[in-house]
Amino acid sequence: VQLQASGGGLVQAGGSLRLSCAAARRTSSNNGMGWFRQAPGKERVIVAAINWSGSSTYYAESVKGRFTISRDRNTVYLQMNSLKPEDTATYYCAAALRSTYGVQREDYRYWGQGTQVTVSS
């Protein structure tokens, strides 16, 4: 599974961005998917995740009520609203090992290349 993330950019605090993650192979539609982020000097952490059907989702506490994860066939989206400077990071999409999602990096087998999100104050 090859994943291509896009949609990052520079936005002012309070603004919105929508990230997309397109999978090159159909098998990704059977996998749980996740979005992670990594700020400079920090570990890569889970932001949001979704199961194969879209019926179950997970959000990190720091983004609850502001971010929404969704999926459509082989594409997963992360709608980010009310962005804050602390959301600045490189965002990565990943495909899980199973149809459900996990919250640890070890639960994911395939990774996209990352897209930079910068939120200015």
Short mmCIF file of N, CA and C in Angstrom, two decimals:
data_model
loop_
_atom_site.label_atom_id
_atom_site.label_comp_id
_atom_site.label_asym_id
_atom_site.label_seq_id
_atom_site.Cartn_x
_atom_site.Cartn_y
_atom_site.Cartn_z
N VAL A 1 0.84 -1.19 0.00
CA VAL A 1 0.00 0.00 0.00
C VAL A 1 0.88 1.24 0.00
N GLN A 2 0.69 2.09 -0.97
CA GLN A 2 1.41 3.36 -1.01
C GLN A 2 0.44 4.47 -0.65
N LEU A 3 0.87 5.33 0.26
CA LEU A 3 0.02 6.40 0.75
C LEU A 3 0.61 7.75 0.36
N GLN A 4 -0.24 8.63 -0.11
CA GLN A 4 0.19 9.96 -0.52
C GLN A 4 -0.62 10.99 0.25
N ALA A 5 0.06 11.70 1.15
CA ALA A 5 -0.61 12.73 1.94
C ALA A 5 -0.45 14.09 1.29
N SER A 6 -1.48 14.90 1.42
CA SER A 6 -1.45 16.25 0.86
C SER A 6 -2.38 17.15 1.65
N GLY A 7 -2.29 18.45 1.38
CA GLY A 7 -3.21 19.40 1.99
C GLY A 7 -2.61 20.27 3.07
N GLY A 8 -1.36 20.03 3.43
CA GLY A 8 -0.74 20.86 4.45
C GLY A 8 -0.47 22.26 3.93
N GLY A 9 -0.06 23.12 4.85
CA GLY A 9 0.24 24.48 4.46
C GLY A 9 0.40 25.38 5.65
N LEU A 10 0.45 26.67 5.38
CA LEU A 10 0.58 27.69 6.41
C LEU A 10 -0.78 28.35 6.62
N VAL A 11 -1.22 28.42 7.85
CA VAL A 11 -2.52 29.01 8.16
C VAL A 11 -2.42 29.79 9.47
N GLN A 12 -3.23 30.79 9.61
CA GLN A 12 -3.26 31.54 10.86
C GLN A 12 -4.06 30.80 11.91
N ALA A 13 -3.76 31.08 13.16
CA ALA A 13 -4.51 30.48 14.26
C ALA A 13 -6.01 30.76 14.08
N GLY A 14 -6.80 29.72 14.33
CA GLY A 14 -8.24 29.82 14.12
C GLY A 14 -8.69 29.38 12.76
N GLY A 15 -7.76 29.18 11.87
CA GLY A 15 -8.09 28.78 10.51
C GLY A 15 -8.29 27.28 10.37
N SER A 16 -8.49 26.85 9.14
CA SER A 16 -8.79 25.45 8.85
C SER A 16 -7.93 24.92 7.73
N LEU A 17 -7.70 23.63 7.76
CA LEU A 17 -7.05 22.92 6.68
C LEU A 17 -7.69 21.54 6.56
N ARG A 18 -7.63 20.99 5.37
CA ARG A 18 -8.11 19.63 5.16
C ARG A 18 -7.00 18.79 4.56
N LEU A 19 -6.58 17.80 5.28
CA LEU A 19 -5.56 16.89 4.79
C LEU A 19 -6.22 15.70 4.10
N SER A 20 -5.56 15.21 3.07
CA SER A 20 -6.03 14.03 2.35
C SER A 20 -4.93 13.00 2.29
N CYS A 21 -5.33 11.75 2.29
CA CYS A 21 -4.37 10.65 2.19
C CYS A 21 -4.94 9.66 1.19
N ALA A 22 -4.33 9.59 0.03
CA ALA A 22 -4.81 8.72 -1.02
C ALA A 22 -3.95 7.46 -1.07
N ALA A 23 -4.62 6.33 -1.13
CA ALA A 23 -3.91 5.06 -1.20
C ALA A 23 -3.84 4.59 -2.64
N ALA A 24 -2.67 4.09 -3.01
CA ALA A 24 -2.47 3.68 -4.39
C ALA A 24 -3.06 2.32 -4.68
N ARG A 25 -3.30 1.56 -3.62
CA ARG A 25 -3.84 0.23 -3.83
C ARG A 25 -5.16 0.03 -3.13
N ARG A 26 -6.01 -0.76 -3.69
CA ARG A 26 -7.36 -0.95 -3.19
C ARG A 26 -7.38 -1.61 -1.82
N THR A 27 -6.36 -2.37 -1.48
CA THR A 27 -6.38 -3.10 -0.22
C THR A 27 -6.49 -2.19 0.99
N SER A 28 -6.16 -0.91 0.82
CA SER A 28 -6.25 0.00 1.96
C SER A 28 -7.67 0.17 2.43
N SER A 29 -8.66 -0.12 1.58
CA SER A 29 -10.05 0.05 1.99
C SER A 29 -10.43 -0.96 3.05
N ASN A 30 -9.63 -1.99 3.27
CA ASN A 30 -9.90 -2.99 4.29
C ASN A 30 -9.13 -2.73 5.58
N ASN A 31 -8.35 -1.67 5.60
CA ASN A 31 -7.50 -1.39 6.74
C ASN A 31 -8.01 -0.20 7.54
N GLY A 32 -7.78 -0.27 8.85
CA GLY A 32 -7.95 0.93 9.64
C GLY A 32 -6.90 1.94 9.22
N MET A 33 -7.20 3.21 9.40
CA MET A 33 -6.28 4.27 8.99
C MET A 33 -6.09 5.25 10.13
N GLY A 34 -4.95 5.90 10.14
CA GLY A 34 -4.68 6.87 11.19
C GLY A 34 -3.91 8.06 10.68
N TRP A 35 -4.04 9.14 11.40
CA TRP A 35 -3.22 10.33 11.19
C TRP A 35 -2.37 10.54 12.44
N PHE A 36 -1.09 10.71 12.22
CA PHE A 36 -0.14 11.01 13.28
C PHE A 36 0.48 12.37 13.00
N ARG A 37 1.11 12.94 13.99
CA ARG A 37 1.88 14.15 13.77
C ARG A 37 3.15 14.13 14.60
N GLN A 38 4.13 14.84 14.07
CA GLN A 38 5.42 14.92 14.75
C GLN A 38 5.94 16.33 14.67
N ALA A 39 6.09 16.94 15.82
CA ALA A 39 6.68 18.27 15.91
C ALA A 39 8.19 18.13 16.07
N PRO A 40 8.95 19.16 15.71
CA PRO A 40 10.41 19.08 15.83
C PRO A 40 10.85 18.73 17.25
N GLY A 41 11.70 17.72 17.37
CA GLY A 41 12.21 17.32 18.66
C GLY A 41 11.28 16.49 19.50
N LYS A 42 10.13 16.14 18.94
CA LYS A 42 9.14 15.38 19.70
C LYS A 42 8.83 14.06 18.99
N GLU A 43 8.17 13.16 19.74
CA GLU A 43 7.80 11.88 19.17
C GLU A 43 6.60 12.01 18.25
N ARG A 44 6.48 11.04 17.38
CA ARG A 44 5.31 10.97 16.50
C ARG A 44 4.14 10.40 17.31
N VAL A 45 3.03 11.11 17.32
CA VAL A 45 1.89 10.70 18.14
C VAL A 45 0.62 10.64 17.31
N ILE A 46 -0.30 9.83 17.78
CA ILE A 46 -1.58 9.68 17.10
C ILE A 46 -2.41 10.95 17.25
N VAL A 47 -3.10 11.30 16.18
CA VAL A 47 -4.01 12.44 16.20
C VAL A 47 -5.45 11.94 16.09
N ALA A 48 -5.67 11.08 15.11
CA ALA A 48 -7.01 10.54 14.89
C ALA A 48 -6.88 9.23 14.13
N ALA A 49 -7.91 8.39 14.26
CA ALA A 49 -7.89 7.10 13.57
C ALA A 49 -9.32 6.70 13.24
N ILE A 50 -9.43 5.81 12.26
CA ILE A 50 -10.76 5.38 11.81
C ILE A 50 -10.68 3.93 11.37
N ASN A 51 -11.74 3.18 11.62
CA ASN A 51 -11.72 1.78 11.21
C ASN A 51 -12.04 1.65 9.72
N TRP A 52 -12.07 0.41 9.23
CA TRP A 52 -12.17 0.21 7.79
C TRP A 52 -13.49 0.74 7.22
N SER A 53 -14.56 0.67 7.99
CA SER A 53 -15.87 1.08 7.48
C SER A 53 -16.20 2.53 7.78
N GLY A 54 -15.43 3.14 8.65
CA GLY A 54 -15.74 4.50 9.05
C GLY A 54 -16.72 4.59 10.21
N SER A 55 -17.10 3.46 10.77
CA SER A 55 -18.10 3.44 11.82
C SER A 55 -17.53 3.73 13.20
N SER A 56 -16.22 3.69 13.31
CA SER A 56 -15.58 3.92 14.61
C SER A 56 -14.38 4.83 14.42
N THR A 57 -14.27 5.83 15.29
CA THR A 57 -13.17 6.77 15.19
C THR A 57 -12.54 7.00 16.56
N TYR A 58 -11.35 7.53 16.52
CA TYR A 58 -10.61 7.88 17.74
C TYR A 58 -9.97 9.25 17.53
N TYR A 59 -9.94 10.04 18.61
CA TYR A 59 -9.29 11.35 18.57
C TYR A 59 -8.44 11.53 19.82
N ALA A 60 -7.27 12.08 19.62
CA ALA A 60 -6.47 12.50 20.75
C ALA A 60 -7.21 13.62 21.48
N GLU A 61 -7.01 13.69 22.78
CA GLU A 61 -7.71 14.70 23.58
C GLU A 61 -7.44 16.11 23.08
N SER A 62 -6.23 16.32 22.62
CA SER A 62 -5.83 17.68 22.21
C SER A 62 -6.56 18.17 20.97
N VAL A 63 -7.20 17.27 20.22
CA VAL A 63 -7.85 17.69 18.97
C VAL A 63 -9.36 17.42 18.98
N LYS A 64 -9.86 16.82 20.03
CA LYS A 64 -11.29 16.53 20.10
C LYS A 64 -12.12 17.79 19.95
N GLY A 65 -13.15 17.71 19.12
CA GLY A 65 -14.01 18.85 18.88
C GLY A 65 -13.50 19.81 17.83
N ARG A 66 -12.27 19.62 17.39
CA ARG A 66 -11.69 20.51 16.37
C ARG A 66 -11.36 19.76 15.08
N PHE A 67 -10.94 18.51 15.20
CA PHE A 67 -10.55 17.72 14.04
C PHE A 67 -11.60 16.64 13.78
N THR A 68 -11.75 16.30 12.49
CA THR A 68 -12.66 15.23 12.10
C THR A 68 -11.98 14.34 11.07
N ILE A 69 -11.97 13.05 11.35
CA ILE A 69 -11.41 12.10 10.41
C ILE A 69 -12.56 11.42 9.67
N SER A 70 -12.36 11.19 8.39
CA SER A 70 -13.37 10.51 7.59
C SER A 70 -12.67 9.76 6.46
N ARG A 71 -13.42 8.90 5.78
CA ARG A 71 -12.81 8.17 4.68
C ARG A 71 -13.84 7.93 3.58
N ASP A 72 -13.31 7.81 2.38
CA ASP A 72 -14.14 7.58 1.21
C ASP A 72 -13.35 6.65 0.31
N ARG A 73 -13.75 5.37 0.30
CA ARG A 73 -13.05 4.36 -0.47
C ARG A 73 -11.57 4.35 -0.08
N ASN A 74 -10.70 4.76 -0.97
CA ASN A 74 -9.27 4.68 -0.70
C ASN A 74 -8.65 5.98 -0.23
N THR A 75 -9.45 6.93 0.16
CA THR A 75 -8.93 8.21 0.63
C THR A 75 -9.41 8.50 2.04
N VAL A 76 -8.48 8.95 2.87
CA VAL A 76 -8.81 9.32 4.24
C VAL A 76 -8.56 10.82 4.39
N TYR A 77 -9.44 11.48 5.09
CA TYR A 77 -9.35 12.92 5.26
C TYR A 77 -9.20 13.28 6.74
N LEU A 78 -8.58 14.42 6.96
CA LEU A 78 -8.53 14.99 8.30
C LEU A 78 -8.90 16.46 8.17
N GLN A 79 -10.10 16.77 8.58
CA GLN A 79 -10.54 18.17 8.59
C GLN A 79 -10.10 18.79 9.90
N MET A 80 -9.34 19.85 9.80
CA MET A 80 -8.78 20.49 10.99
C MET A 80 -9.32 21.91 11.08
N ASN A 81 -10.09 22.17 12.10
CA ASN A 81 -10.66 23.49 12.34
C ASN A 81 -10.10 24.11 13.61
N SER A 82 -10.29 25.38 13.75
CA SER A 82 -9.82 26.10 14.95
C SER A 82 -8.37 25.75 15.26
N LEU A 83 -7.54 25.83 14.26
CA LEU A 83 -6.15 25.44 14.43
C LEU A 83 -5.42 26.35 15.40
N LYS A 84 -4.48 25.75 16.13
CA LYS A 84 -3.69 26.46 17.12
C LYS A 84 -2.21 26.33 16.76
N PRO A 85 -1.39 27.24 17.22
CA PRO A 85 0.05 27.13 16.95
C PRO A 85 0.63 25.79 17.38
N GLU A 86 0.09 25.21 18.45
CA GLU A 86 0.61 23.93 18.92
C GLU A 86 0.23 22.76 18.01
N ASP A 87 -0.60 23.00 17.01
CA ASP A 87 -0.89 21.97 16.02
C ASP A 87 0.19 21.90 14.94
N THR A 88 1.12 22.83 14.98
CA THR A 88 2.20 22.84 14.00
C THR A 88 3.02 21.57 14.09
N ALA A 89 3.14 20.87 12.97
CA ALA A 89 3.85 19.59 12.94
C ALA A 89 3.84 19.06 11.51
N THR A 90 4.59 17.99 11.31
CA THR A 90 4.45 17.22 10.09
C THR A 90 3.42 16.13 10.35
N TYR A 91 2.44 16.05 9.48
CA TYR A 91 1.34 15.10 9.65
C TYR A 91 1.54 13.92 8.71
N TYR A 92 1.38 12.73 9.27
CA TYR A 92 1.56 11.50 8.52
C TYR A 92 0.28 10.68 8.54
N CYS A 93 -0.08 10.11 7.41
CA CYS A 93 -1.16 9.14 7.41
C CYS A 93 -0.55 7.75 7.39
N ALA A 94 -1.31 6.79 7.90
CA ALA A 94 -0.80 5.43 8.01
C ALA A 94 -1.94 4.44 7.88
N ALA A 95 -1.62 3.27 7.35
CA ALA A 95 -2.59 2.18 7.22
C ALA A 95 -2.27 1.13 8.27
N ALA A 96 -3.31 0.74 9.00
CA ALA A 96 -3.14 -0.21 10.11
C ALA A 96 -2.94 -1.64 9.60
N LEU A 97 -2.53 -2.48 10.52
CA LEU A 97 -2.31 -3.88 10.20
C LEU A 97 -3.63 -4.64 10.06
N ARG A 98 -4.69 -4.08 10.64
CA ARG A 98 -5.98 -4.77 10.63
C ARG A 98 -7.09 -3.83 10.18
N SER A 99 -8.30 -4.37 10.16
CA SER A 99 -9.45 -3.55 9.76
C SER A 99 -9.85 -2.55 10.84
N THR A 100 -9.44 -2.83 12.07
CA THR A 100 -9.67 -1.86 13.13
C THR A 100 -8.48 -0.91 13.18
N TYR A 101 -8.54 0.08 14.05
CA TYR A 101 -7.43 1.01 14.16
C TYR A 101 -6.68 0.77 15.45
N GLY A 102 -5.49 1.32 15.55
CA GLY A 102 -4.74 1.30 16.78
C GLY A 102 -4.32 2.70 17.13
N VAL A 103 -3.75 2.89 18.28
CA VAL A 103 -3.31 4.21 18.71
C VAL A 103 -1.80 4.27 18.89
N GLN A 104 -1.12 3.18 18.58
CA GLN A 104 0.33 3.14 18.68
C GLN A 104 0.95 3.05 17.29
N ARG A 105 2.13 3.57 17.16
CA ARG A 105 2.82 3.49 15.86
C ARG A 105 2.97 2.05 15.41
N GLU A 106 3.16 1.14 16.36
CA GLU A 106 3.38 -0.27 16.03
C GLU A 106 2.14 -0.93 15.42
N ASP A 107 1.00 -0.29 15.53
CA ASP A 107 -0.23 -0.84 14.97
C ASP A 107 -0.36 -0.57 13.48
N TYR A 108 0.58 0.20 12.92
CA TYR A 108 0.47 0.62 11.53
C TYR A 108 1.64 0.09 10.72
N ARG A 109 1.31 -0.36 9.53
CA ARG A 109 2.33 -0.99 8.68
C ARG A 109 2.82 -0.05 7.59
N TYR A 110 1.93 0.72 7.00
CA TYR A 110 2.30 1.56 5.86
C TYR A 110 2.16 3.04 6.24
N TRP A 111 3.11 3.83 5.75
CA TRP A 111 3.15 5.24 6.10
C TRP A 111 3.28 6.11 4.85
N GLY A 112 2.61 7.25 4.90
CA GLY A 112 2.77 8.25 3.85
C GLY A 112 4.02 9.08 4.12
N GLN A 113 4.31 10.01 3.23
CA GLN A 113 5.54 10.77 3.30
C GLN A 113 5.46 11.97 4.23
N GLY A 114 4.30 12.33 4.69
CA GLY A 114 4.17 13.48 5.58
C GLY A 114 3.85 14.76 4.84
N THR A 115 3.05 15.58 5.48
CA THR A 115 2.73 16.90 4.94
C THR A 115 2.83 17.91 6.08
N GLN A 116 3.46 19.04 5.81
CA GLN A 116 3.74 20.02 6.85
C GLN A 116 2.54 20.93 7.09
N VAL A 117 2.20 21.09 8.36
CA VAL A 117 1.17 22.03 8.78
C VAL A 117 1.82 23.04 9.71
N THR A 118 1.70 24.31 9.37
CA THR A 118 2.26 25.37 10.19
C THR A 118 1.15 26.36 10.53
N VAL A 119 0.95 26.58 11.82
CA VAL A 119 -0.09 27.49 12.29
C VAL A 119 0.60 28.67 12.95
N SER A 120 0.38 29.84 12.40
CA SER A 120 0.99 31.05 12.94
C SER A 120 0.05 31.71 13.95
N SER A 121 0.65 32.35 14.94
CA SER A 121 -0.16 33.01 15.99
C SER A 121 -0.49 34.43 15.62
#
